[in-house]
């Protein structure tokens, strides 16, 4: 009985436990398995031919955020999404913000406020059009802009973005003769290290204007801009830009502008300090009549609407 019981246990163990085997892998990636009889059997092993690298999601390039088509006054080479609208509302004070600031509410309550209203539309992914109006204060006319902006080169990791913006300015004068002028802007920009965006280009207007220009001055102006945007995080960015006239009519001081930009879904709000009141293409090429020790303040709101 003891012999039979031992035989029964050995039989059960042989059925339950796997047969031990040794294996080796050949040079061509095929595993050779040796069973209990000593014969080699081949078993194919799946090889990994490529590993896909997944980069982290960039919060400041999220589809929920608006296309940043401008710094403050200067546009960037970026174009709007196709079939999308961009609404622009801008205010700039005339009186310097550091003079009687409390009584005049940083200049907002002192009169002479410049108000800009704009609407842009993305015709294609690389082509947009826009209309912009800037009211007259000391000037006898209101300014209307009509333009097209075409992306010549989309920005990527190797090359900067490049765009050409051209249009016409109409000076509407109530009770007087209207006038017009042509403008063109070459816009160049590149983002480096994900947080820093740099831009430059060339600005031209055939009939520049500001509150100091007279009929005796030269008609046209040419300026070189410079832009810098530092992205602090996904919601906040610091803006700095300047435009310095190089040819044609100009006032005494280059335009200097800085600000804090706040971004939410399809919306931006910028708080601005500058030495220049003019936001239209005819004004940003003509320098400023005041230095930065007499700053004005303002704000810009943009809202992107996608169809």
Short mmCIF file of C-alpha atoms in Angstrom, two decimals:
data_model
loop_
_atom_site.label_atom_id
_atom_site.label_comp_id
_atom_site.label_asym_id
_atom_site.label_seq_id
_atom_site.Cartn_x
_atom_site.Cartn_y
_atom_site.Cartn_z
CA UNK A 1 0.00 0.00 0.00
CA UNK A 2 2.81 2.40 0.81
CA UNK A 3 4.43 1.70 -2.55
CA UNK A 4 1.10 2.31 -4.34
CA UNK A 5 0.49 5.57 -2.48
CA UNK A 6 3.96 6.88 -3.36
CA UNK A 7 3.40 5.97 -7.01
CA UNK A 8 0.05 7.78 -7.00
CA UNK A 9 1.62 11.01 -5.59
CA UNK A 10 4.38 10.94 -8.21
CA UNK A 11 1.83 10.53 -10.99
CA UNK A 12 -0.24 13.50 -9.80
CA UNK A 13 2.84 15.72 -9.49
CA UNK A 14 3.98 14.82 -13.00
CA UNK A 15 0.60 15.94 -14.41
CA UNK A 16 0.34 19.14 -12.43
CA UNK A 17 3.88 20.54 -12.50
CA UNK A 18 5.25 21.86 -15.84
CA UNK A 19 8.09 20.08 -17.45
CA UNK A 20 11.28 22.00 -16.79
CA UNK A 21 13.03 23.25 -19.83
CA UNK A 22 16.01 25.36 -20.72
CA UNK A 23 15.99 27.89 -23.53
CA UNK A 24 18.38 29.99 -25.50
CA UNK A 25 18.04 32.69 -28.12
CA UNK A 26 19.68 32.37 -31.48
CA UNK A 27 21.41 35.21 -33.21
CA UNK A 28 18.42 36.01 -35.42
CA UNK A 29 16.03 36.61 -32.53
CA UNK A 30 14.43 33.10 -32.48
CA UNK A 31 14.17 31.37 -29.14
CA UNK A 32 15.25 27.69 -29.07
CA UNK A 33 13.36 25.76 -26.40
CA UNK A 34 14.63 22.36 -25.23
CA UNK A 35 12.02 19.96 -23.85
CA UNK A 36 12.50 16.97 -21.68
CA UNK A 37 13.44 14.76 -24.62
CA UNK A 38 16.31 17.06 -25.57
CA UNK A 39 14.87 18.18 -28.92
CA UNK A 40 15.09 21.87 -29.85
CA UNK A 41 11.86 23.56 -30.86
CA UNK A 42 11.70 27.08 -32.32
CA UNK A 43 9.45 29.78 -30.88
CA UNK A 44 9.27 33.19 -32.52
CA UNK A 45 9.81 36.24 -30.30
CA UNK A 46 8.27 39.60 -31.25
CA UNK A 47 10.94 42.24 -31.80
CA UNK A 48 10.49 46.00 -31.07
CA UNK A 49 11.61 47.83 -34.18
CA UNK A 50 10.90 51.43 -33.09
CA UNK A 51 10.03 53.38 -29.98
CA UNK A 52 7.68 56.34 -30.34
CA UNK A 53 8.61 59.34 -28.24
CA UNK A 54 5.66 61.28 -26.84
CA UNK A 55 6.46 64.89 -26.01
CA UNK A 56 4.68 66.61 -23.10
CA UNK A 57 1.70 68.80 -23.85
CA UNK A 58 2.59 72.51 -24.02
CA UNK A 59 0.03 74.44 -22.01
CA UNK A 60 0.78 77.73 -23.76
CA UNK A 61 0.10 76.20 -27.18
CA UNK A 62 -3.24 74.75 -26.17
CA UNK A 63 -6.03 74.78 -28.75
CA UNK A 64 -8.20 76.51 -26.14
CA UNK A 65 -6.00 79.63 -26.16
CA UNK A 66 -6.30 82.38 -28.77
CA UNK A 67 -3.89 82.93 -31.62
CA UNK A 68 -1.51 85.64 -30.37
CA UNK A 69 -1.56 87.76 -33.52
CA UNK A 70 -0.10 90.84 -31.77
CA UNK A 71 2.19 91.97 -29.00
CA UNK A 72 0.66 95.33 -28.02
CA UNK A 73 0.55 97.69 -31.01
CA UNK A 74 2.65 95.54 -33.35
CA UNK A 75 1.27 92.49 -35.09
CA UNK A 76 3.13 89.16 -35.24
CA UNK A 77 3.56 86.86 -38.27
CA UNK A 78 0.91 84.49 -36.86
CA UNK A 79 -2.40 84.36 -38.74
CA UNK A 80 -5.83 83.52 -37.36
CA UNK A 81 -7.44 80.13 -37.62
CA UNK A 82 -9.54 79.64 -40.74
CA UNK A 83 -13.15 80.86 -40.35
CA UNK A 84 -12.44 82.61 -37.04
CA UNK A 85 -13.08 86.21 -35.99
CA UNK A 86 -10.96 88.37 -33.70
CA UNK A 87 -12.56 91.35 -31.96
CA UNK A 88 -10.17 94.08 -30.75
CA UNK A 89 -11.01 96.85 -28.24
CA UNK A 90 -8.28 99.32 -27.21
CA UNK A 91 -8.03 102.45 -25.04
CA UNK A 92 -5.09 104.83 -24.52
CA UNK A 93 -5.04 107.94 -22.34
CA UNK A 94 -3.57 111.26 -23.44
CA UNK A 95 -2.57 112.86 -20.15
CA UNK A 96 0.46 111.35 -18.48
CA UNK A 97 -0.42 108.82 -15.79
CA UNK A 98 2.10 110.13 -13.24
CA UNK A 99 0.55 113.63 -13.10
CA UNK A 100 -2.48 114.15 -10.82
CA UNK A 101 -3.02 110.42 -11.03
CA UNK A 102 -5.71 110.19 -8.36
CA UNK A 103 -7.82 113.12 -9.58
CA UNK A 104 -7.69 112.10 -13.23
CA UNK A 105 -7.84 108.31 -12.65
CA UNK A 106 -4.42 107.73 -14.25
CA UNK A 107 -5.49 109.95 -17.17
CA UNK A 108 -8.72 108.11 -18.05
CA UNK A 109 -10.78 111.00 -16.71
CA UNK A 110 -8.71 113.77 -18.34
CA UNK A 111 -10.14 113.67 -21.87
CA UNK A 112 -8.43 113.02 -25.18
CA UNK A 113 -8.92 109.26 -24.90
CA UNK A 114 -7.95 107.23 -27.97
CA UNK A 115 -10.33 104.33 -28.64
CA UNK A 116 -9.52 101.66 -31.20
CA UNK A 117 -12.07 99.12 -32.48
CA UNK A 118 -11.06 96.29 -34.79
CA UNK A 119 -12.40 93.15 -36.41
CA UNK A 120 -10.28 90.52 -38.14
CA UNK A 121 -11.29 87.35 -40.00
CA UNK A 122 -9.30 84.26 -40.99
CA UNK A 123 -9.96 83.61 -44.68
CA UNK A 124 -7.51 80.70 -44.80
CA UNK A 125 -5.03 79.19 -42.38
CA UNK A 126 -2.37 81.53 -43.81
CA UNK A 127 -4.49 84.53 -44.87
CA UNK A 128 -6.58 86.98 -42.87
CA UNK A 129 -8.23 90.35 -43.41
CA UNK A 130 -9.14 93.14 -41.02
CA UNK A 131 -10.75 96.51 -40.45
CA UNK A 132 -9.77 98.93 -37.70
CA UNK A 133 -11.02 102.35 -36.57
CA UNK A 134 -9.21 104.88 -34.39
CA UNK A 135 -10.99 108.06 -33.31
CA UNK A 136 -9.57 111.53 -33.75
CA UNK A 137 -8.92 113.77 -30.73
CA UNK A 138 -6.67 116.71 -31.53
CA UNK A 139 -6.69 115.56 -35.16
CA UNK A 140 -9.53 116.66 -37.41
CA UNK A 141 -10.04 113.14 -38.79
CA UNK A 142 -10.86 109.57 -37.79
CA UNK A 143 -8.67 106.75 -39.06
CA UNK A 144 -9.98 103.63 -40.82
CA UNK A 145 -7.71 100.74 -41.83
CA UNK A 146 -8.40 97.90 -44.27
CA UNK A 147 -5.75 95.25 -44.72
CA UNK A 148 -4.75 91.72 -45.70
CA UNK A 149 -2.10 89.71 -43.86
CA UNK A 150 -0.51 86.72 -45.60
CA UNK A 151 1.78 84.21 -43.94
CA UNK A 152 4.76 83.68 -46.24
CA UNK A 153 6.42 81.19 -43.91
CA UNK A 154 4.95 79.33 -40.95
CA UNK A 155 7.14 79.20 -37.87
CA UNK A 156 8.60 75.82 -36.94
CA UNK A 157 11.49 74.50 -34.86
CA UNK A 158 14.03 75.46 -37.52
CA UNK A 159 12.86 78.69 -39.08
CA UNK A 160 11.00 81.85 -37.96
CA UNK A 161 7.58 82.93 -39.07
CA UNK A 162 7.34 85.53 -41.84
CA UNK A 163 4.25 87.48 -42.92
CA UNK A 164 3.38 90.42 -45.14
CA UNK A 165 0.59 92.81 -44.15
CA UNK A 166 -0.59 95.47 -46.59
CA UNK A 167 -3.57 97.77 -46.77
CA UNK A 168 -5.05 101.22 -47.12
CA UNK A 169 -5.74 103.94 -44.53
CA UNK A 170 -8.73 106.24 -44.99
CA UNK A 171 -8.73 109.55 -43.12
CA UNK A 172 -12.37 110.52 -42.65
CA UNK A 173 -12.83 114.23 -41.94
CA UNK A 174 -16.27 115.60 -41.13
CA UNK A 175 -16.90 118.83 -43.00
CA UNK A 176 -13.60 118.55 -44.87
CA UNK A 177 -11.86 116.67 -47.63
CA UNK A 178 -10.99 113.03 -46.92
CA UNK A 179 -7.55 111.61 -47.59
CA UNK A 180 -5.94 108.17 -47.85
CA UNK A 181 -2.62 106.41 -47.71
CA UNK A 182 -1.07 102.99 -48.29
CA UNK A 183 0.89 100.92 -45.80
CA UNK A 184 2.88 97.71 -45.80
CA UNK A 185 4.51 95.72 -43.00
CA UNK A 186 7.02 92.88 -43.15
CA UNK A 187 6.73 90.86 -39.92
CA UNK A 188 9.31 88.36 -38.65
CA UNK A 189 9.08 86.36 -35.41
CA UNK A 190 10.47 83.29 -33.62
CA UNK A 191 9.78 81.58 -30.30
CA UNK A 192 12.84 80.20 -28.49
CA UNK A 193 13.00 78.06 -25.34
CA UNK A 194 9.17 77.85 -25.39
CA UNK A 195 8.85 80.99 -23.27
CA UNK A 196 10.56 83.77 -25.20
CA UNK A 197 9.20 85.19 -28.47
CA UNK A 198 11.26 87.70 -30.46
CA UNK A 199 10.09 89.76 -33.41
CA UNK A 200 11.19 92.44 -35.85
CA UNK A 201 10.48 93.58 -39.40
CA UNK A 202 9.95 96.74 -41.42
CA UNK A 203 7.01 99.19 -41.31
CA UNK A 204 6.06 101.65 -44.06
CA UNK A 205 3.24 104.17 -44.47
CA UNK A 206 2.84 106.62 -47.35
CA UNK A 207 0.86 109.14 -45.22
CA UNK A 208 1.92 108.80 -41.58
CA UNK A 209 0.28 110.93 -38.91
CA UNK A 210 0.30 112.03 -35.29
CA UNK A 211 -0.74 115.10 -33.33
CA UNK A 212 2.48 116.98 -34.18
CA UNK A 213 2.63 116.53 -37.94
CA UNK A 214 1.86 119.45 -40.25
CA UNK A 215 1.36 119.85 -43.99
CA UNK A 216 4.96 121.02 -44.31
CA UNK A 217 6.37 117.70 -43.10
CA UNK A 218 7.29 114.79 -45.34
CA UNK A 219 4.38 112.47 -46.10
CA UNK A 220 5.87 109.00 -45.63
CA UNK A 221 7.55 107.22 -42.73
CA UNK A 222 9.58 104.01 -42.37
CA UNK A 223 10.27 102.37 -39.01
CA UNK A 224 11.99 99.27 -37.65
CA UNK A 225 10.10 97.47 -34.86
CA UNK A 226 11.33 95.12 -32.14
CA UNK A 227 9.18 92.81 -30.03
CA UNK A 228 9.80 90.67 -26.97
CA UNK A 229 7.27 88.46 -25.21
CA UNK A 230 8.23 86.52 -22.08
CA UNK A 231 5.72 83.81 -21.19
CA UNK A 232 5.67 83.51 -17.41
CA UNK A 233 3.26 80.57 -17.47
CA UNK A 234 0.21 79.48 -19.42
CA UNK A 235 -1.86 82.47 -18.23
CA UNK A 236 0.54 85.44 -18.01
CA UNK A 237 3.03 87.06 -20.35
CA UNK A 238 5.17 90.19 -20.21
CA UNK A 239 5.23 92.31 -23.38
CA UNK A 240 7.83 94.80 -24.57
CA UNK A 241 8.04 96.46 -27.95
CA UNK A 242 9.52 99.48 -29.64
CA UNK A 243 9.31 101.12 -33.07
CA UNK A 244 12.03 103.50 -34.20
CA UNK A 245 11.68 105.63 -37.33
CA UNK A 246 14.61 105.40 -39.74
CA UNK A 247 13.39 107.34 -42.83
CA UNK A 248 10.79 110.03 -43.45
CA UNK A 249 8.68 112.05 -41.03
CA UNK A 250 9.15 111.34 -37.34
CA UNK A 251 8.71 112.90 -33.93
CA UNK A 252 11.51 113.12 -31.37
CA UNK A 253 11.30 109.81 -29.48
CA UNK A 254 11.06 106.15 -30.50
CA UNK A 255 7.84 104.49 -29.40
CA UNK A 256 8.31 102.31 -26.31
CA UNK A 257 5.53 100.13 -24.95
CA UNK A 258 5.32 97.50 -22.23
CA UNK A 259 2.55 95.55 -20.60
CA UNK A 260 1.18 92.51 -18.84
CA UNK A 261 -0.96 90.15 -20.92
CA UNK A 262 -3.50 87.82 -19.31
CA UNK A 263 -4.74 84.85 -21.35
CA UNK A 264 -7.86 82.77 -20.93
CA UNK A 265 -9.76 80.59 -23.39
CA UNK A 266 -9.87 82.52 -26.70
CA UNK A 267 -9.40 85.83 -24.84
CA UNK A 268 -6.59 88.22 -23.89
CA UNK A 269 -6.48 91.29 -21.67
CA UNK A 270 -3.39 93.52 -21.67
CA UNK A 271 -2.55 96.33 -19.23
CA UNK A 272 -0.24 98.79 -21.01
CA UNK A 273 2.18 101.63 -20.32
CA UNK A 274 3.69 103.61 -23.20
CA UNK A 275 4.84 106.98 -24.50
CA UNK A 276 2.52 106.75 -27.50
CA UNK A 277 -1.23 107.10 -27.93
CA UNK A 278 -1.48 105.87 -31.50
CA UNK A 279 -2.23 102.21 -32.31
CA UNK A 280 -2.96 102.39 -36.07
CA UNK A 281 -0.45 101.69 -38.85
CA UNK A 282 -0.03 105.39 -39.70
CA UNK A 283 0.88 106.32 -36.11
CA UNK A 284 3.30 103.58 -35.03
CA UNK A 285 5.80 104.50 -37.80
CA UNK A 286 6.06 108.20 -36.84
CA UNK A 287 7.69 108.01 -33.37
CA UNK A 288 6.27 109.75 -30.28
CA UNK A 289 6.28 113.37 -29.17
CA UNK A 290 6.89 112.50 -25.52
CA UNK A 291 9.57 110.59 -23.65
CA UNK A 292 8.94 107.71 -21.25
CA UNK A 293 9.12 110.08 -18.26
CA UNK A 294 5.61 111.19 -19.29
CA UNK A 295 3.93 107.81 -19.73
CA UNK A 296 0.36 107.14 -20.73
CA UNK A 297 -1.58 103.98 -19.84
CA UNK A 298 -4.21 101.88 -21.54
CA UNK A 299 -5.52 98.41 -22.19
CA UNK A 300 -6.22 96.04 -25.07
CA UNK A 301 -8.88 93.32 -25.14
CA UNK A 302 -9.06 90.63 -27.83
CA UNK A 303 -11.72 87.96 -28.22
CA UNK A 304 -11.45 85.11 -30.72
CA UNK A 305 -14.68 83.53 -32.01
CA UNK A 306 -14.45 80.30 -34.02
CA UNK A 307 -17.12 79.18 -36.47
#
